[in-house]
Amino acid sequence: MDWWWRRQLDDEGLEVLIHEQQRIVSRTQLLAAGRSDSEIRRRLRGRRWQIVHPGVYATHTGPLGYDERIVAALLYAGPEVAWSHYTAAEQFGLIKHDRHRPVYVTIPWRRRVRPRPGLVITRDKHWEDRLATVVPPRTRPAEAVLEIVGVSRSLDEAAAIVAEACQSGRVRPAEILNALDGRRQLRHRAALRSILADVAQGTHSLLELRYLRDVERAHGLPTGRRQRAVDQEFTDVAYEPVGLVVELDGRFHFAPGQRWRDLARDNRAALRSEVTLRYGWLDIISRPCSAAVQVLQVSRRKDPTIPARPCRPTCPVR
């Protein structure tokens, strides 16, 4: 397989290529453009360039940023390589950038690349089948999500990634399900289908998934309507027959602006004759039964026959 940057080098020249690569260049690229080893050594000795990885250079002497590090990782790992896992997901806009993460790349199973600090190299027997048709190379969005799921330490961590990626609008639950069929040994695979089904119904965050599982389903409460559009905004969970809205906020913020926005939203719900219950992380993670009791109490004001069940012998839900 030829290098992914070869066509751009032939069509636009070395200077344009270096500019597009965030001022990163490899020895292989320099030699392909007709530069000599002696010229490379001269620039390094003169401290006009710096070594990032063996055979990969920054054409400046300042600190390296995130964009430079991810390009340098591709150039170091060889011609058959692609961004993968968190790095691919970040480049597709599926998840937020985290500059403290290492760079993730994947290479074919038959290859070996020496490890480097800040670089995670994965070998994949199905490497070529999972690539997106873009340059620089990276795994497809759905594949990147599953790669992250495969290295997630917990099911909650995996669920959070799935929810965030789907909420970006750049990958759909159905696409992840299709990719899942090709991964028989994936960690958390058994639970992933139900998580994707919940996300497809409008659950947009880990907190919403935990509310659905630990409050609503665990206590046999009616199924609320997810992400209902009303008054030019979205409500997290709406129990429309009983006039109840549940808002879930996983952020740990003390911003006055956000507080006023929350109050304004609650006031608009009141004008619609709806009661708003608002929960954060601590409520759902530590006190899901208490949240279920409150949802049930408000619901039964309108309909005393609303069903519910305790999740365990000591559960206060009756």
Coordinates of C-alpha atoms in Angstrom, one line a residue:
M1 CA 0.0 0.0 0.0
D2 CA 1.3 3.5 -0.9
W3 CA 1.6 6.3 1.6
W4 CA -1.7 8.2 2.1
W5 CA 0.1 11.5 1.6
R6 CA 1.8 10.6 -1.8
R7 CA -0.8 12.2 -4.1
Q8 CA -0.8 15.5 -2.3
L9 CA 3.0 15.6 -2.4
D10 CA 3.0 14.9 -6.1
D11 CA 0.2 17.4 -6.9
E12 CA 1.0 20.3 -4.5
G13 CA 4.6 19.9 -3.4
L14 CA 6.5 19.6 -0.1
E15 CA 5.9 23.1 1.3
V16 CA 2.1 22.8 0.9
L17 CA 2.2 19.3 2.4
I18 CA 4.1 20.5 5.5
H19 CA 1.7 23.4 6.0
E20 CA -1.3 21.0 5.8
Q21 CA 0.4 18.7 8.3
Q22 CA 0.6 21.4 10.9
R23 CA 4.4 21.9 10.2
I24 CA 5.2 18.2 10.7
V25 CA 7.2 16.3 8.2
S26 CA 8.8 12.8 8.0
R27 CA 12.1 11.7 6.7
T28 CA 10.3 9.6 4.1
Q29 CA 8.5 12.6 2.8
L30 CA 11.6 14.7 2.6
L31 CA 13.5 12.0 0.7
A32 CA 10.5 11.5 -1.6
A33 CA 10.6 15.2 -2.4
G34 CA 14.3 15.1 -3.3
R35 CA 15.8 16.4 0.0
S36 CA 18.9 14.8 1.3
D37 CA 19.9 13.3 4.6
S38 CA 22.6 15.9 5.0
E39 CA 20.1 18.7 4.7
I40 CA 17.9 17.0 7.4
R41 CA 20.8 16.7 9.7
R42 CA 21.8 20.3 9.2
R43 CA 18.4 21.6 10.1
L44 CA 18.3 19.4 13.2
R45 CA 21.9 20.4 14.3
G46 CA 21.0 24.0 13.8
R47 CA 18.0 23.6 16.0
R48 CA 15.6 24.9 13.4
W49 CA 13.8 21.6 13.5
Q50 CA 13.1 19.2 16.4
I51 CA 12.6 15.4 16.5
V52 CA 9.1 14.3 17.5
H53 CA 9.5 10.6 16.8
P54 CA 12.3 8.7 15.1
G55 CA 12.1 9.9 11.5
V56 CA 9.4 12.5 12.2
Y57 CA 10.2 16.2 12.7
A58 CA 8.5 19.4 13.6
T59 CA 9.8 22.2 11.4
H60 CA 9.9 24.6 14.4
T61 CA 11.3 24.6 17.9
G62 CA 8.2 25.6 19.8
P63 CA 5.9 23.4 21.9
L64 CA 3.8 20.8 20.1
G65 CA 0.1 21.1 20.0
Y66 CA -2.6 18.4 19.8
D67 CA -3.0 18.7 16.0
E68 CA 0.8 18.3 15.5
R69 CA 1.0 15.2 17.8
I70 CA -1.8 13.3 15.9
V71 CA -0.2 14.0 12.5
A72 CA 3.3 13.0 13.9
A73 CA 1.8 9.7 15.2
L74 CA 0.5 8.8 11.7
L75 CA 3.8 9.5 10.0
Y76 CA 5.7 7.6 12.6
A77 CA 3.5 4.4 12.4
G78 CA 4.1 3.9 8.7
P79 CA 2.2 3.7 5.4
E80 CA -0.6 1.4 6.6
V81 CA -2.0 3.2 9.6
A82 CA -5.1 5.1 10.6
W83 CA -6.3 7.2 13.5
S84 CA -8.6 5.1 15.7
H85 CA -10.5 4.9 19.0
Y86 CA -10.7 8.3 20.7
T87 CA -8.5 10.1 18.1
A88 CA -10.7 9.1 15.2
A89 CA -13.9 9.9 17.2
E90 CA -12.5 13.4 18.0
Q91 CA -11.6 14.0 14.4
F92 CA -15.1 13.1 13.2
G93 CA -16.6 15.4 15.9
L94 CA -18.2 12.5 17.8
I95 CA -16.7 13.4 21.1
K96 CA -15.1 16.4 22.7
H97 CA -11.3 16.8 22.3
D98 CA -9.2 16.0 25.3
R99 CA -5.6 17.1 24.8
H100 CA -4.4 15.0 27.7
R101 CA -5.4 11.7 25.9
P102 CA -2.7 9.7 24.1
V103 CA -3.0 9.5 20.3
Y104 CA -4.6 6.2 19.1
V105 CA -3.6 4.6 15.8
T106 CA -4.3 1.2 14.4
I107 CA -2.2 -0.8 12.0
P108 CA -2.7 -4.2 10.2
W109 CA -2.2 -7.3 12.3
R110 CA 0.9 -8.4 10.4
R111 CA 2.9 -5.2 11.2
R112 CA 4.9 -4.2 14.3
V113 CA 5.7 -0.7 15.4
R114 CA 7.9 0.2 18.3
P115 CA 5.9 1.9 21.1
R116 CA 6.3 5.6 21.9
P117 CA 5.3 7.8 24.8
G118 CA 1.8 9.3 24.3
L119 CA 1.0 6.9 21.5
V120 CA -1.3 3.9 21.7
I121 CA -0.8 1.4 18.8
T122 CA -3.4 -1.3 18.1
R123 CA -3.1 -4.1 15.6
D124 CA -6.3 -5.2 13.8
K125 CA -6.9 -8.2 11.5
H126 CA -9.7 -6.3 9.9
W127 CA -7.9 -3.0 9.7
E128 CA -8.5 -2.2 6.0
D129 CA -12.3 -3.1 6.1
R130 CA -12.9 -0.5 8.8
L131 CA -11.4 2.6 7.2
A132 CA -13.3 5.7 6.2
T133 CA -12.6 7.0 2.7
V134 CA -10.9 10.2 3.9
V135 CA -7.4 11.6 4.2
P136 CA -5.6 11.4 6.6
P137 CA -6.8 7.8 7.2
R138 CA -9.0 7.0 10.2
T139 CA -11.5 4.3 11.1
R140 CA -15.2 5.0 10.3
P141 CA -17.3 6.8 12.9
A142 CA -19.2 3.7 14.0
E143 CA -16.0 1.6 14.2
A144 CA -14.3 4.3 16.3
V145 CA -17.2 4.2 18.8
L146 CA -16.9 0.4 19.1
E147 CA -13.1 0.7 19.5
I148 CA -13.7 3.0 22.4
V149 CA -16.3 0.7 23.9
G150 CA -13.8 -2.2 23.6
V151 CA -11.3 -0.4 25.9
S152 CA -13.8 1.2 28.3
R153 CA -13.3 0.2 31.9
S154 CA -17.0 0.0 32.7
L155 CA -20.4 -0.3 31.0
D156 CA -21.3 3.3 32.2
E157 CA -18.2 4.6 30.4
A158 CA -19.1 2.7 27.3
A159 CA -22.7 4.0 27.4
A160 CA -21.5 7.6 27.9
I161 CA -19.4 7.4 24.7
V162 CA -22.3 5.9 22.7
A163 CA -24.7 8.5 23.9
E164 CA -22.3 11.4 23.2
A165 CA -21.4 10.1 19.8
C166 CA -25.0 9.7 18.7
Q167 CA -26.0 13.1 20.1
S168 CA -23.4 14.7 17.9
G169 CA -25.6 13.7 14.9
R170 CA -22.5 12.4 13.0
V171 CA -23.3 8.7 13.6
R172 CA -26.6 6.9 14.1
P173 CA -27.4 4.0 16.5
A174 CA -28.3 1.9 13.4
E175 CA -24.8 2.4 12.0
I176 CA -23.2 1.3 15.3
L177 CA -25.4 -1.8 15.4
N178 CA -24.4 -2.7 11.9
A179 CA -20.7 -2.4 12.8
L180 CA -21.4 -4.4 16.0
D181 CA -22.3 -7.4 13.9
G182 CA -18.7 -7.7 12.7
R183 CA -17.2 -7.7 16.2
R184 CA -18.0 -11.0 18.0
Q185 CA -15.4 -10.6 20.8
L186 CA -16.2 -7.0 21.8
R187 CA -16.3 -6.1 25.5
H188 CA -19.7 -5.0 26.7
R189 CA -21.2 -6.4 23.5
A190 CA -24.2 -8.1 25.2
A191 CA -25.4 -4.9 26.8
L192 CA -24.6 -2.6 23.9
R193 CA -27.7 -3.5 21.8
S194 CA -30.1 -2.4 24.6
I195 CA -28.1 0.8 25.1
L196 CA -28.3 1.6 21.4
A197 CA -32.0 1.0 21.4
D198 CA -32.4 3.5 24.3
V199 CA -30.3 6.0 22.5
A200 CA -32.3 5.6 19.3
Q201 CA -35.4 6.5 21.3
G202 CA -33.9 9.8 22.3
T203 CA -31.8 9.2 25.4
H204 CA -28.9 11.6 25.0
S205 CA -26.5 11.2 27.9
L206 CA -25.3 8.7 30.5
L207 CA -27.4 10.4 33.2
E208 CA -30.5 9.9 31.0
L209 CA -29.6 6.3 30.5
R210 CA -29.1 5.8 34.2
Y211 CA -32.5 7.5 34.9
L212 CA -34.2 5.2 32.4
R213 CA -32.6 2.1 33.9
D214 CA -32.4 2.8 37.6
V215 CA -35.5 5.0 38.1
E216 CA -38.0 4.4 35.4
R217 CA -37.5 0.7 34.5
A218 CA -36.3 -0.5 37.9
H219 CA -39.5 0.7 39.5
G220 CA -42.0 -0.2 36.8
L221 CA -42.9 3.4 36.1
P222 CA -44.6 4.4 32.8
T223 CA -42.2 5.2 29.9
G224 CA -41.7 8.9 29.5
R225 CA -41.3 10.7 26.2
R226 CA -37.7 11.5 25.5
Q227 CA -36.5 14.8 24.0
R228 CA -39.9 16.3 23.5
A229 CA -39.8 19.5 21.5
V230 CA -41.9 22.3 23.1
D231 CA -41.6 26.1 23.3
Q232 CA -38.6 25.9 21.0
E233 CA -36.6 23.7 23.4
F234 CA -36.4 20.0 24.4
T235 CA -37.4 18.4 27.6
D236 CA -35.4 15.4 28.8
V237 CA -38.4 13.2 29.9
A238 CA -42.0 14.2 29.7
Y239 CA -44.9 12.2 31.2
E240 CA -47.6 14.1 29.2
P241 CA -50.7 12.3 30.5
V242 CA -50.0 13.4 34.1
G243 CA -48.4 16.8 33.3
L244 CA -44.9 16.0 34.6
V245 CA -41.5 16.9 33.2
V246 CA -38.2 15.5 34.4
E247 CA -35.0 17.5 33.7
L248 CA -31.6 15.8 34.1
D249 CA -28.5 17.8 34.4
G250 CA -25.1 16.0 34.7
R251 CA -23.1 19.2 34.9
F252 CA -21.5 20.3 38.1
H253 CA -21.9 24.0 37.6
F254 CA -22.6 27.1 39.7
A255 CA -23.0 29.5 36.8
P256 CA -25.7 32.1 37.5
G257 CA -26.6 32.2 33.8
Q258 CA -27.4 28.5 33.8
R259 CA -29.4 28.8 37.0
W260 CA -31.6 31.5 35.4
R261 CA -32.1 29.5 32.2
D262 CA -33.2 26.5 34.3
L263 CA -35.6 28.7 36.3
A264 CA -37.0 30.2 33.1
R265 CA -37.6 26.7 31.7
D266 CA -39.3 25.6 34.8
N267 CA -41.5 28.6 34.7
R268 CA -42.5 27.9 31.1
A269 CA -43.5 24.4 32.2
A270 CA -45.6 25.8 35.0
L271 CA -47.4 28.0 32.5
R272 CA -48.2 24.8 30.6
S273 CA -49.6 23.4 33.9
E274 CA -46.7 21.0 34.1
V275 CA -44.7 20.1 37.2
T276 CA -40.9 20.0 36.8
L277 CA -38.7 17.6 38.8
R278 CA -35.0 18.3 38.3
Y279 CA -32.3 15.8 39.1
G280 CA -28.5 15.7 39.0
W281 CA -25.8 13.0 39.2
L282 CA -26.0 12.5 43.0
D283 CA -29.8 12.1 42.9
I284 CA -29.8 9.4 40.2
I285 CA -26.6 7.6 41.2
S286 CA -27.1 7.6 45.0
R287 CA -30.9 8.0 45.5
P288 CA -32.7 6.5 42.5
C289 CA -35.5 5.1 44.7
S290 CA -36.2 8.6 46.2
A291 CA -36.4 10.0 42.7
A292 CA -38.9 7.2 41.7
V293 CA -41.0 8.0 44.8
Q294 CA -41.2 11.7 43.8
V295 CA -42.1 10.9 40.2
L296 CA -44.8 8.5 41.4
Q297 CA -46.2 11.0 43.9
V298 CA -46.6 13.7 41.3
S299 CA -48.0 11.3 38.7
R300 CA -50.6 9.9 41.1
R301 CA -52.0 13.3 41.7
K302 CA -53.5 13.1 38.2
D303 CA -53.9 9.4 38.0
P304 CA -54.0 7.3 41.2
T305 CA -53.8 4.1 39.2
I306 CA -50.2 4.8 37.9
P307 CA -48.4 1.5 38.4
A308 CA -45.0 1.0 40.2
R309 CA -43.0 -1.7 42.0
P310 CA -40.2 -1.7 44.5
C311 CA -36.8 -2.5 43.1
R312 CA -35.7 -4.4 46.2
P313 CA -37.2 -5.3 49.6
T314 CA -36.1 -2.1 51.3
C315 CA -37.2 0.2 48.4
P316 CA -39.7 2.9 49.5
V317 CA -41.7 2.7 46.3
R318 CA -45.1 1.2 46.9

